[in-house]
Amino acid sequence: MQQLAPSTEQQTQLRSWLDGLDRPCLDLIEQARPPACPHCGCPRSHRYGQANGLRRFRCTRCRRSYNALTGTPLARLRQRGKWLPYLECLLESTSVRKAARKVSVHPSTSFRWRHRFLSGIRRDRAEQLTGIVEADETYLLESQKGSRHLTRPARRRGGRARRRGISRDLDCLLVAHDRTRQTLDFVTGRGTPGKAELDACLRPVLAPDVLLISDGAKAYVAFARDARIAHASIDVRAGIRARGTIHLQNVNGWHGRFKNWLVRFRGVASRYLIHYSGWQRVLDAGVLSTPALLLRAALRRTQQ
């Protein structure tokens, strides 16, 4: 049976219809156009046509072209008309397969979109913590979910650490939370973090006049002494939970909300743990409450 090719008029109508689906998303993307060239940082550029519905610009210094998506985690992703409905799924903490069915994409596309969006969204965070800052770790069993090449024998679903207590079988998530509800999260590696890990994570984000509250771990004492910041500790092992305003209840509450929320995903790979903690941090803050706001956050450049 001979197949008839669409006429020129039909192709134009189809293209117009597809452009109409993309238009709300394209308008938000165009608003995020970088003020300078994402390749060399030069602020001077000129119009250089368009491609795939997006305006292109050409840098007057390096002569390279770019658009509003260049240098962002969303560069080269397709089906932009489905991005905003997919971001609604992120707000609802929908699983990969349910989100794929809801927006009519393949599950592998849904997985790729999840982590491309989250890699940008998680960078929407406070630059500095002030006042009283609580810092504490929580631990999750190391996971190689989805890996084709395991570095250890496979575990049964759920699995357990090989030894009791905190060990190298556990991933450490360090969370710092101040009393203005600003939260920062860091994956420090396996086992208990030492002074070097605390210095790399906390020193750049703590104001000089903060009061750092932690448990009785010696690494915090050494870090606070070298960073020359005020420090108070809670002897949790002795059963002490609070001394007036000196407590870790806020950050421990965040730990509990994160682990309860994480259950719906039936385990996450260690390499993506920072994406999930950033996802929960954004949802918990409640500031990015619409798909449009999430899209603007995801459009941040990778060098930021």
Short mmCIF file of C-alpha atoms in Angstrom, two decimals, residues 16-293:
data_model
loop_
_atom_site.label_atom_id
_atom_site.label_comp_id
_atom_site.label_asym_id
_atom_site.label_seq_id
_atom_site.Cartn_x
_atom_site.Cartn_y
_atom_site.Cartn_z
CA SER A 16 2.68 25.40 14.10
CA TRP A 17 0.82 23.00 16.38
CA LEU A 18 4.08 21.66 17.85
CA ASP A 19 5.39 25.21 18.32
CA GLY A 20 2.20 26.02 20.22
CA LEU A 21 2.88 23.16 22.63
CA ASP A 22 6.45 24.35 23.22
CA ARG A 23 5.64 28.06 23.49
CA PRO A 24 5.04 28.38 27.28
CA CYS A 25 8.27 26.52 27.98
CA LEU A 26 10.20 28.43 25.30
CA ASP A 27 9.13 31.77 26.77
CA LEU A 28 10.51 30.76 30.19
CA ILE A 29 13.74 29.51 28.61
CA GLU A 30 14.27 32.73 26.64
CA GLN A 31 13.94 34.74 29.84
CA ALA A 32 16.95 32.82 31.19
CA ARG A 33 19.27 33.91 28.37
CA PRO A 34 22.78 34.35 29.85
CA PRO A 35 23.97 37.98 30.14
CA ALA A 36 27.43 36.88 28.95
CA CYS A 37 28.82 34.24 26.62
CA PRO A 38 28.75 30.86 28.42
CA HIS A 39 31.97 29.88 26.61
CA CYS A 40 34.30 32.81 27.38
CA GLY A 41 32.28 35.19 29.58
CA CYS A 42 32.28 38.10 27.12
CA PRO A 43 29.18 40.30 27.67
CA ARG A 44 28.95 41.35 24.01
CA SER A 45 27.02 39.29 21.46
CA HIS A 46 24.66 39.73 18.52
CA ARG A 47 21.66 37.87 17.14
CA TYR A 48 22.59 34.85 15.02
CA GLY A 49 19.29 33.45 13.79
CA GLN A 50 17.37 30.71 15.57
CA ALA A 51 17.22 26.93 15.81
CA ASN A 52 14.57 24.62 17.24
CA GLY A 53 12.45 27.58 18.31
CA LEU A 54 15.21 29.26 20.36
CA ARG A 55 17.04 32.44 19.43
CA ARG A 56 20.78 32.03 18.89
CA PHE A 57 23.50 34.52 19.70
CA ARG A 58 27.10 34.84 18.58
CA CYS A 59 29.89 36.06 20.85
CA THR A 60 31.91 38.95 19.44
CA ARG A 61 35.10 37.68 21.14
CA CYS A 62 35.27 33.91 20.69
CA ARG A 63 32.84 33.86 17.72
CA ARG A 64 31.01 30.83 19.13
CA SER A 65 27.24 30.68 19.06
CA TYR A 66 24.90 29.78 21.91
CA ASN A 67 21.29 29.89 23.06
CA ALA A 68 19.53 30.13 26.41
CA LEU A 69 20.12 26.41 27.12
CA THR A 70 23.86 26.36 26.41
CA GLY A 71 25.85 25.47 29.51
CA THR A 72 22.79 24.31 31.47
CA PRO A 73 21.89 20.73 32.47
CA LEU A 74 18.97 20.93 30.00
CA ALA A 75 21.09 21.48 26.89
CA ARG A 76 20.14 19.15 24.00
CA LEU A 77 17.08 17.72 25.73
CA ARG A 78 14.06 17.41 23.45
CA GLN A 79 10.25 17.41 23.74
CA ARG A 80 10.18 20.76 25.53
CA GLY A 81 6.39 20.82 25.42
CA LYS A 82 6.42 18.08 28.08
CA TRP A 83 8.91 19.69 30.45
CA LEU A 84 6.42 21.65 32.54
CA PRO A 85 4.08 18.63 33.06
CA TYR A 86 7.13 16.59 33.99
CA LEU A 87 8.23 19.21 36.53
CA GLU A 88 4.77 18.92 38.07
CA CYS A 89 5.62 15.24 38.61
CA LEU A 90 8.80 16.29 40.44
CA LEU A 91 6.73 18.50 42.73
CA GLU A 92 4.53 15.48 43.47
CA SER A 93 7.58 13.18 44.02
CA THR A 94 6.27 10.81 41.35
CA SER A 95 8.25 7.66 40.50
CA VAL A 96 10.13 7.38 37.20
CA ARG A 97 7.62 5.01 35.57
CA LYS A 98 4.52 6.84 36.76
CA ALA A 99 5.95 10.13 35.50
CA ALA A 100 6.76 8.49 32.16
CA ARG A 101 3.16 7.31 31.76
CA LYS A 102 1.76 10.67 32.83
CA VAL A 103 3.68 12.73 30.25
CA SER A 104 3.92 9.98 27.58
CA VAL A 105 7.68 9.46 27.39
CA HIS A 106 9.85 6.36 27.66
CA PRO A 107 10.95 5.39 31.22
CA SER A 108 14.61 5.88 30.24
CA THR A 109 13.74 9.40 29.10
CA SER A 110 11.92 10.00 32.38
CA PHE A 111 14.99 8.86 34.33
CA ARG A 112 17.30 11.05 32.27
CA TRP A 113 15.04 14.08 32.69
CA ARG A 114 14.77 13.53 36.44
CA HIS A 115 18.50 13.77 36.99
CA ARG A 116 19.10 16.52 34.43
CA PHE A 117 16.47 18.68 36.13
CA LEU A 118 17.63 17.79 39.63
CA SER A 119 21.27 18.55 38.84
CA GLY A 120 20.19 22.15 38.21
CA ILE A 121 17.43 22.46 40.80
CA ARG A 122 19.61 21.28 43.71
CA ARG A 123 21.92 24.26 43.15
CA ASP A 124 19.12 26.57 44.29
CA ARG A 125 20.46 26.90 47.82
CA ALA A 126 21.64 29.44 50.33
CA GLU A 127 25.17 30.73 49.86
CA GLN A 128 25.79 31.15 53.58
CA LEU A 129 24.32 30.02 56.89
CA THR A 130 24.08 32.54 59.72
CA GLY A 131 23.20 32.73 63.41
CA ILE A 132 22.83 29.38 65.16
CA VAL A 133 23.73 26.52 62.82
CA GLU A 134 22.99 22.87 63.60
CA ALA A 135 25.15 20.28 61.81
CA ASP A 136 24.75 16.53 61.96
CA GLU A 137 25.10 13.46 59.76
CA THR A 138 22.72 10.75 58.74
CA TYR A 139 23.73 7.47 57.09
CA LEU A 140 22.28 5.34 54.32
CA LEU A 141 23.42 1.94 53.11
CA GLU A 142 25.76 2.21 50.12
CA SER A 143 23.93 1.27 46.91
CA GLN A 144 25.03 0.43 43.39
CA LYS A 145 21.47 0.29 42.08
CA GLY A 146 21.41 0.26 38.28
CA SER A 147 25.15 -0.41 37.92
CA ARG A 148 26.26 -3.00 35.36
CA HIS A 149 29.59 -3.58 37.09
CA LEU A 150 29.34 -4.16 40.84
CA THR A 151 32.44 -3.71 42.97
CA ARG A 152 31.12 -6.14 45.62
CA PRO A 153 28.87 -9.22 45.72
CA ALA A 154 25.22 -8.47 45.00
CA ARG A 155 22.93 -8.07 48.01
CA ARG A 156 19.36 -9.18 48.42
CA ARG A 157 16.77 -6.45 48.11
CA GLY A 158 16.97 -4.22 51.17
CA GLY A 159 20.36 -5.56 52.24
CA ARG A 160 22.28 -4.93 55.44
CA ALA A 161 25.69 -3.57 56.32
CA ARG A 162 28.37 -6.18 56.98
CA ARG A 163 28.99 -4.84 60.49
CA ARG A 164 27.00 -3.00 63.12
CA GLY A 165 27.32 0.71 63.73
CA ILE A 166 28.78 3.33 61.41
CA SER A 167 31.14 1.71 58.91
CA ARG A 168 32.46 2.02 55.37
CA ASP A 169 29.29 0.27 54.17
CA LEU A 170 27.31 3.47 54.79
CA ASP A 171 27.13 6.71 52.81
CA CYS A 172 27.30 9.83 54.96
CA LEU A 173 24.95 12.74 54.29
CA LEU A 174 26.01 15.85 56.23
CA VAL A 175 23.24 18.42 56.76
CA ALA A 176 23.66 21.93 58.14
CA HIS A 177 20.55 23.91 59.13
CA ASP A 178 20.26 27.38 60.63
CA ARG A 179 17.37 28.83 62.61
CA THR A 180 16.12 30.81 59.58
CA ARG A 181 15.25 27.44 57.96
CA GLN A 182 18.11 27.56 55.46
CA THR A 183 19.49 24.08 54.79
CA LEU A 184 22.61 22.80 53.04
CA ASP A 185 23.40 19.17 52.29
CA PHE A 186 26.67 17.42 51.44
CA VAL A 187 27.61 13.83 50.66
CA THR A 188 30.98 13.37 52.36
CA GLY A 189 31.69 9.77 51.29
CA ARG A 190 31.70 6.54 53.29
CA GLY A 191 31.76 6.32 57.05
CA THR A 192 32.18 9.08 59.62
CA PRO A 193 33.43 12.41 58.21
CA GLY A 194 36.74 13.72 59.49
CA LYS A 195 38.01 17.24 59.96
CA ALA A 196 39.09 17.50 56.30
CA GLU A 197 35.58 16.69 55.05
CA LEU A 198 33.99 19.15 57.49
CA ASP A 199 36.45 21.83 56.45
CA ALA A 200 35.73 21.32 52.74
CA CYS A 201 31.94 21.33 53.19
CA LEU A 202 31.24 23.76 56.03
CA ARG A 203 33.99 26.38 56.04
CA PRO A 204 32.88 28.08 52.75
CA VAL A 205 29.22 28.36 53.85
CA LEU A 206 29.43 29.39 57.53
CA ALA A 207 29.41 33.08 58.45
CA PRO A 208 32.33 34.07 60.75
CA ASP A 209 30.02 34.89 63.67
CA VAL A 210 27.94 31.67 63.68
CA LEU A 211 27.42 29.40 66.64
CA LEU A 212 27.93 25.86 65.37
CA ILE A 213 26.05 23.13 67.26
CA SER A 214 27.01 19.49 66.77
CA ASP A 215 27.23 16.19 68.62
CA GLY A 216 30.32 15.35 70.61
CA ALA A 217 32.44 14.12 67.68
CA LYS A 218 36.05 15.29 67.93
CA ALA A 219 36.15 16.26 64.25
CA TYR A 220 33.73 19.14 64.91
CA VAL A 221 35.82 20.40 67.82
CA ALA A 222 38.96 20.43 65.68
CA PHE A 223 37.15 22.04 62.74
CA ALA A 224 35.61 24.82 64.84
CA ARG A 225 38.97 25.55 66.51
CA ASP A 226 40.80 25.87 63.19
CA ALA A 227 37.97 27.86 61.57
CA ARG A 228 37.81 30.13 64.65
CA ILE A 229 34.05 29.90 65.04
CA ALA A 230 32.02 29.45 68.21
CA HIS A 231 31.05 25.85 68.89
CA ALA A 232 28.73 24.03 71.29
CA SER A 233 28.18 20.29 71.46
CA ILE A 234 25.45 17.98 72.69
CA ASP A 235 26.50 14.74 74.39
CA VAL A 236 23.92 12.54 72.69
CA ARG A 237 25.52 9.33 73.95
CA ALA A 238 24.88 10.44 77.52
CA GLY A 239 21.19 10.89 76.70
CA ILE A 240 21.30 14.69 76.60
CA ARG A 241 19.03 16.03 73.85
CA ALA A 242 18.95 19.76 74.55
CA ARG A 243 20.35 22.50 76.76
CA GLY A 244 17.95 25.38 76.23
CA THR A 245 18.48 26.63 72.66
CA ILE A 246 21.45 24.30 72.20
CA HIS A 247 20.01 21.27 70.43
CA LEU A 248 19.97 19.39 67.12
CA GLN A 249 16.22 18.90 66.86
CA ASN A 250 15.77 20.90 63.64
CA VAL A 251 18.43 19.12 61.65
CA ASN A 252 17.41 15.71 63.03
CA GLY A 253 13.82 16.49 62.04
CA TRP A 254 15.06 17.14 58.50
CA HIS A 255 16.85 13.78 58.55
CA GLY A 256 13.61 12.04 59.53
CA ARG A 257 11.55 13.76 56.83
CA PHE A 258 14.18 12.92 54.21
CA LYS A 259 14.32 9.22 55.07
CA ASN A 260 10.54 8.87 55.24
CA TRP A 261 10.23 10.60 51.85
CA LEU A 262 12.98 8.42 50.34
CA VAL A 263 11.08 5.18 51.07
CA ARG A 264 8.79 5.68 48.04
CA PHE A 265 11.74 5.25 45.64
CA ARG A 266 12.67 1.80 47.02
CA GLY A 267 16.36 2.65 47.31
CA VAL A 268 18.54 5.13 45.43
CA ALA A 269 22.04 4.70 43.99
CA SER A 270 24.83 6.27 46.01
CA ARG A 271 26.01 8.30 43.01
CA TYR A 272 22.60 10.03 42.87
CA LEU A 273 22.18 10.55 46.62
CA ILE A 274 23.07 14.25 46.42
CA HIS A 275 20.34 14.73 43.78
CA TYR A 276 17.69 13.23 46.06
CA SER A 277 18.79 15.16 49.12
CA GLY A 278 18.72 18.34 47.03
CA TRP A 279 15.27 17.42 45.72
CA GLN A 280 13.94 16.96 49.26
CA ARG A 281 15.64 20.16 50.40
CA VAL A 282 13.85 22.15 47.67
CA LEU A 283 10.48 20.52 48.45
CA ASP A 284 10.97 21.02 52.19
CA ALA A 285 11.77 24.72 51.74
CA GLY A 286 8.58 25.23 49.73
CA VAL A 287 9.99 28.20 47.77
CA LEU A 288 10.05 26.56 44.33
CA SER A 289 6.39 25.62 44.39
CA THR A 290 5.46 25.73 40.67
CA PRO A 291 6.84 24.04 37.52
CA ALA A 292 7.86 27.45 36.14
CA LEU A 293 9.98 28.22 39.22
#
